[in-house]
């Protein structure tokens, strides 16, 4: 079993796609081990995306991520990190495969509906950033 960190981003929550995305997560075989709605502060978004701080889109991305509530989750499955990124699809919804969440729910390369950790090290950092160990079920 592996755990990964997922976010339903503010664009998808505002568009009332939360329920449909959670349904897709469960149908794909993930166990949701923790889940919380959070309206990130700008500083929290900057800390979460610190790896991107030199990128030109960092100010816009962190403003977007702090623009409204998100749903943050710990997902568990065999090969969860790869499996969740496959279900999300490519960063740019226009390039995402048919049937992926970003294809269905994303609107732009920035407003792309979901986040997922890209490696075991980032999953550990991101899970710890939002879920102190005591909050994880199981
Ligand atoms: P991810 O791992 O697929 O989420 O992609 P990245 O780690 O490369 O980027 C993190 C997030 O920054 C993405 O999910 C998008 O919300 C945003 N992003 C990535 N590339 C761009 C870009 O070229 N322009 C803008 N405005 N946002 C971007």
PDB file of N, CA and C in Angstrom, residues 7 9 13 15 20 24 27 31 51 55-56 69 72 79 87 90 92 97 101 105 116 125 137:
ATOM      1  N   UNK A   7      -5.438  17.223  -3.781  1.00  0.00           N
ATOM      2  CA  UNK A   7      -6.270  18.408  -3.528  1.00  0.00           C
ATOM      3  C   UNK A   7      -7.324  18.514  -4.626  1.00  0.00           C
ATOM      4  N   UNK A   9      -8.941  21.435  -6.116  1.00  0.00           N
ATOM      5  CA  UNK A   9      -8.525  22.837  -6.073  1.00  0.00           C
ATOM      6  C   UNK A   9      -9.738  23.789  -6.045  1.00  0.00           C
ATOM      7  N   UNK A  13     -13.934  23.158  -6.557  1.00  0.00           N
ATOM      8  CA  UNK A  13     -14.862  23.286  -5.423  1.00  0.00           C
ATOM      9  C   UNK A  13     -15.906  24.356  -5.747  1.00  0.00           C
ATOM     10  N   UNK A  15     -16.974  25.297  -8.570  1.00  0.00           N
ATOM     11  CA  UNK A  15     -17.864  24.816  -9.634  1.00  0.00           C
ATOM     12  C   UNK A  15     -18.760  23.668  -9.168  1.00  0.00           C
ATOM     13  N   UNK A  20     -18.531  14.839  -7.422  1.00  0.00           N
ATOM     14  CA  UNK A  20     -18.246  13.982  -8.575  1.00  0.00           C
ATOM     15  C   UNK A  20     -16.797  13.518  -8.573  1.00  0.00           C
ATOM     16  N   UNK A  24     -15.349   9.651  -8.262  1.00  0.00           N
ATOM     17  CA  UNK A  24     -14.362   9.061  -9.184  1.00  0.00           C
ATOM     18  C   UNK A  24     -13.179   8.463  -8.412  1.00  0.00           C
ATOM     19  N   UNK A  27     -14.448   5.193  -6.865  1.00  0.00           N
ATOM     20  CA  UNK A  27     -14.682   4.181  -7.915  1.00  0.00           C
ATOM     21  C   UNK A  27     -13.362   3.637  -8.464  1.00  0.00           C
ATOM     22  N   UNK A  31      -8.727   4.275  -1.083  1.00  0.00           N
ATOM     23  CA  UNK A  31      -9.295   4.526   0.237  1.00  0.00           C
ATOM     24  C   UNK A  31      -8.957   5.967   0.611  1.00  0.00           C
ATOM     25  N   UNK A  51       8.580  24.717  -3.941  1.00  0.00           N
ATOM     26  CA  UNK A  51       9.453  24.166  -4.990  1.00  0.00           C
ATOM     27  C   UNK A  51       9.314  24.956  -6.299  1.00  0.00           C
ATOM     28  N   UNK A  55       9.376  29.981 -10.454  1.00  0.00           N
ATOM     29  CA  UNK A  55       8.646  29.895 -11.728  1.00  0.00           C
ATOM     30  C   UNK A  55       7.839  31.172 -11.950  1.00  0.00           C
ATOM     31  N   UNK A  56       7.675  31.590 -13.210  1.00  0.00           N
ATOM     32  CA  UNK A  56       6.949  32.840 -13.473  1.00  0.00           C
ATOM     33  C   UNK A  56       5.498  32.806 -13.008  1.00  0.00           C
ATOM     34  N   UNK A  69     -12.070  27.891  -0.877  1.00  0.00           N
ATOM     35  CA  UNK A  69     -11.814  26.603  -0.232  1.00  0.00           C
ATOM     36  C   UNK A  69     -11.367  25.514  -1.206  1.00  0.00           C
ATOM     37  N   UNK A  72      -8.583  18.866   0.818  1.00  0.00           N
ATOM     38  CA  UNK A  72      -7.286  18.185   0.876  1.00  0.00           C
ATOM     39  C   UNK A  72      -7.509  16.752   1.380  1.00  0.00           C
ATOM     40  N   UNK A  79       0.373   1.505  -5.356  1.00  0.00           N
ATOM     41  CA  UNK A  79       0.904   2.407  -6.392  1.00  0.00           C
ATOM     42  C   UNK A  79       0.106   3.721  -6.474  1.00  0.00           C
ATOM     43  N   UNK A  87      -5.088   9.179 -13.034  1.00  0.00           N
ATOM     44  CA  UNK A  87      -6.510   9.558 -13.005  1.00  0.00           C
ATOM     45  C   UNK A  87      -6.679  11.065 -13.219  1.00  0.00           C
ATOM     46  N   UNK A  90      -2.839  15.043 -17.580  1.00  0.00           N
ATOM     47  CA  UNK A  90      -1.756  16.014 -17.769  1.00  0.00           C
ATOM     48  C   UNK A  90      -2.095  17.353 -17.109  1.00  0.00           C
ATOM     49  N   UNK A  92      -1.939  20.363 -18.193  1.00  0.00           N
ATOM     50  CA  UNK A  92      -2.779  21.211 -19.049  1.00  0.00           C
ATOM     51  C   UNK A  92      -4.006  20.411 -19.492  1.00  0.00           C
ATOM     52  N   UNK A  97      -5.594  13.263 -21.307  1.00  0.00           N
ATOM     53  CA  UNK A  97      -6.311  12.188 -21.993  1.00  0.00           C
ATOM     54  C   UNK A  97      -7.805  12.232 -21.668  1.00  0.00           C
ATOM     55  N   UNK A 101      -9.595  13.389 -14.915  1.00  0.00           N
ATOM     56  CA  UNK A 101     -10.292  14.435 -14.157  1.00  0.00           C
ATOM     57  C   UNK A 101      -9.983  15.823 -14.697  1.00  0.00           C
ATOM     58  N   UNK A 105     -12.800  18.267 -15.776  1.00  0.00           N
ATOM     59  CA  UNK A 105     -13.138  19.348 -14.853  1.00  0.00           C
ATOM     60  C   UNK A 105     -12.196  20.550 -14.921  1.00  0.00           C
ATOM     61  N   UNK A 116      -1.842  16.389  -7.300  1.00  0.00           N
ATOM     62  CA  UNK A 116      -1.365  15.115  -6.773  1.00  0.00           C
ATOM     63  C   UNK A 116       0.136  15.114  -6.631  1.00  0.00           C
ATOM     64  N   UNK A 125       6.192  14.995   2.228  1.00  0.00           N
ATOM     65  CA  UNK A 125       6.174  16.408   2.605  1.00  0.00           C
ATOM     66  C   UNK A 125       4.744  16.951   2.593  1.00  0.00           C
ATOM     67  N   UNK A 137      -6.323   8.289   9.338  1.00  0.00           N
ATOM     68  CA  UNK A 137      -7.092   7.125   9.785  1.00  0.00           C
ATOM     69  C   UNK A 137      -6.379   5.856   9.304  1.00  0.00           C
TER      70      UNK A 137
END
